[in-house]
XYZ file of C-alpha atoms in Angstrom:
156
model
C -14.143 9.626 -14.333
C -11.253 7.604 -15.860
C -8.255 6.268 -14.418
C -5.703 8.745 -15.028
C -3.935 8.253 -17.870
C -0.448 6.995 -16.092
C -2.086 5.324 -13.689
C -2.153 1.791 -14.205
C 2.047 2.311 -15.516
C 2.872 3.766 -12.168
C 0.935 1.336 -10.209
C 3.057 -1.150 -12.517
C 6.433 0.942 -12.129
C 6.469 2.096 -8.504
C 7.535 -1.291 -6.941
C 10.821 -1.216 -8.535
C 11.709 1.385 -6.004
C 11.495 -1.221 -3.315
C 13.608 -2.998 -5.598
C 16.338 -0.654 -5.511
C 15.729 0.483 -1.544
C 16.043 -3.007 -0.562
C 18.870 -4.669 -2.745
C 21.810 -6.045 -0.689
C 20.303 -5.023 2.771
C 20.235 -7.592 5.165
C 17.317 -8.705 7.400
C 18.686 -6.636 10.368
C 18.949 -3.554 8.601
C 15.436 -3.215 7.519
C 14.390 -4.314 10.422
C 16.242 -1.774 12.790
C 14.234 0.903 14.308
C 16.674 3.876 14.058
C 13.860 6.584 15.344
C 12.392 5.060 18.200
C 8.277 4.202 18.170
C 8.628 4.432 14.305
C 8.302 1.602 11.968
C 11.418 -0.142 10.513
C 11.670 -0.482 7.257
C 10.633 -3.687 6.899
C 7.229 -2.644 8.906
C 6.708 0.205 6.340
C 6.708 -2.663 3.495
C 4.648 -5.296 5.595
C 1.968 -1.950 5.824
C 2.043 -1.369 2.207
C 1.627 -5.012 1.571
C -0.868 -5.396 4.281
C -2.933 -2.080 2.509
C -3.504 -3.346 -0.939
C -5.669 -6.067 0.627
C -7.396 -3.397 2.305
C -7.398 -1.312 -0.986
C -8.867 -4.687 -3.019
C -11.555 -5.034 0.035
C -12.588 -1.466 -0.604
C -12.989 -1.308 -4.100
C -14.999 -4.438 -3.539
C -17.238 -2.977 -1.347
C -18.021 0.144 -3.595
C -18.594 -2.320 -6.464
C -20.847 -3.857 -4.650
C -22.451 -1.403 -2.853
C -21.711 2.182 -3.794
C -21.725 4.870 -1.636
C -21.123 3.049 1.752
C -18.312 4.515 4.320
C -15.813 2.584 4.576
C -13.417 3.023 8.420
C -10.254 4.831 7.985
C -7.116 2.263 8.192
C -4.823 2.018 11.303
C -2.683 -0.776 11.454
C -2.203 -0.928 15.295
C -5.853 -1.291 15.123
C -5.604 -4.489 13.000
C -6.014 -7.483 13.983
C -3.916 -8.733 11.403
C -1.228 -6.293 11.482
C 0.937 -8.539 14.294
C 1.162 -11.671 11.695
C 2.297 -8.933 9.053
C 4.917 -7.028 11.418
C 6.203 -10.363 12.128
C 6.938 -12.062 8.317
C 10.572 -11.559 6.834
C 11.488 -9.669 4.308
C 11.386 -11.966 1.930
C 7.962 -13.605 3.003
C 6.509 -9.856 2.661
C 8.131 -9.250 -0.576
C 5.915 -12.715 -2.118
C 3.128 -11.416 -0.860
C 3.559 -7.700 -1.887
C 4.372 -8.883 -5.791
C 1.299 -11.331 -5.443
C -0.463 -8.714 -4.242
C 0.237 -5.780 -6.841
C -0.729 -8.439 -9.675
C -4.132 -9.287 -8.591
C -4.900 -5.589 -7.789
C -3.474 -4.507 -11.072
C -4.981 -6.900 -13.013
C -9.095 -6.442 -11.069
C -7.973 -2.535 -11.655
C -7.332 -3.191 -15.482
C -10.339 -5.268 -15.390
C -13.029 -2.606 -14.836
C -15.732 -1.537 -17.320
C -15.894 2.545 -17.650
C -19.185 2.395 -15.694
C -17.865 0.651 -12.873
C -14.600 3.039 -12.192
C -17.474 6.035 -10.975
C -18.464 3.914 -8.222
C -17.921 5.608 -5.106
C -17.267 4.838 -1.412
C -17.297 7.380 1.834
C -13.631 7.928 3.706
C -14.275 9.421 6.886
C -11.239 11.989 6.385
C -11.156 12.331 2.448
C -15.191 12.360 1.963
C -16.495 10.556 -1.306
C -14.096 8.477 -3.245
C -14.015 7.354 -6.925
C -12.126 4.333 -8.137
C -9.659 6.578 -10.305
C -9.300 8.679 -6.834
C -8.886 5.874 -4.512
C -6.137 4.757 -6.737
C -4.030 8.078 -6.529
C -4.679 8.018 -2.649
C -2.927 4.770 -2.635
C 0.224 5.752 -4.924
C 0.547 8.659 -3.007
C 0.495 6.497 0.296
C 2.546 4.711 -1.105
C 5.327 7.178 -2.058
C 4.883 8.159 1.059
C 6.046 4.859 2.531
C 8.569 4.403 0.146
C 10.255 7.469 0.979
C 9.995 6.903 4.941
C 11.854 3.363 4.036
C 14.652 5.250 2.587
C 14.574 7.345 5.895
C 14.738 4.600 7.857
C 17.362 2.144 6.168
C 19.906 5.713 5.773
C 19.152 7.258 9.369
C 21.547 4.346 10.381
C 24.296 5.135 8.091
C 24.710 8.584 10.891
């Protein structure tokens, strides 16, 4: 199966809305937690961030080794999450563009054969590349809509 045809553009496109979410905010707004036990922000971003290493780890492992399950993600259950809740906004920001370049350009990179190559998520079952890559734009969305929420639930 192919990547969808708008893929690769929205994986390239989709950022600027954390452009626009977090232009002229200070550090202490996107860091507030106006719901309480919810993520700021700033925590949704440092998960996104944190998530396309995860995403480039899994689409290494299917490369390498089709067909193996792969453990659903929880970031409390990270041992890396605490160094990621803990960076600034900016510091997250580096990291997120550094990020979406190298997994845009190892995405780009793939031969035809290689994007059928499959992995196991425990809730989702079996996994193409092309599919793996709409789960994480629509994760993403996901995020970048709860970030809205969470920087305009203090404007009340």
């Amino acid at each position: 199966m192919p990547l969808h045809p708008n893929a690769l553009e929205r994986l390239r496109l989709q950022p600027s809305g954390i452009t626009a979410l977090l232009d002229g905010k200070d550090e202490a707004v996107l860091s507030a937690h106006p719901v309480p036990d919810k993520w700021s922000a700033l925590e949704n971003l440092a998960h996104l961030t944190r998530y396309h290493q995860v995403f480039l780890g899994r689409l290494e492992q299917i490369l390498v080794t089709p067909n193996q399950p792969f453990p659903r993600y929880k970031a409390e259950l990270d041992p890396e999450w605490p160094q990621w809740q803990a960076m600034n906004s900016r510091e997250v920001l580096d990291q997120f563009r550094r990020l979406r370049a190298q997994m845009q350009e190892r995405l780009q990179g793939l031969r035809e054969a290689q994007l059928s190559s499959t992995g196991l998520h425990p809730a989702f079952g079996v996994l193409d590349v092309p599919t793996m890559l709409e789960m994480f734009l629509v994760h993403e969305g996901h995020h970048l809509y709860v970030m809205f929420q969470r920087i305009h639930e203090q404007r009340r």
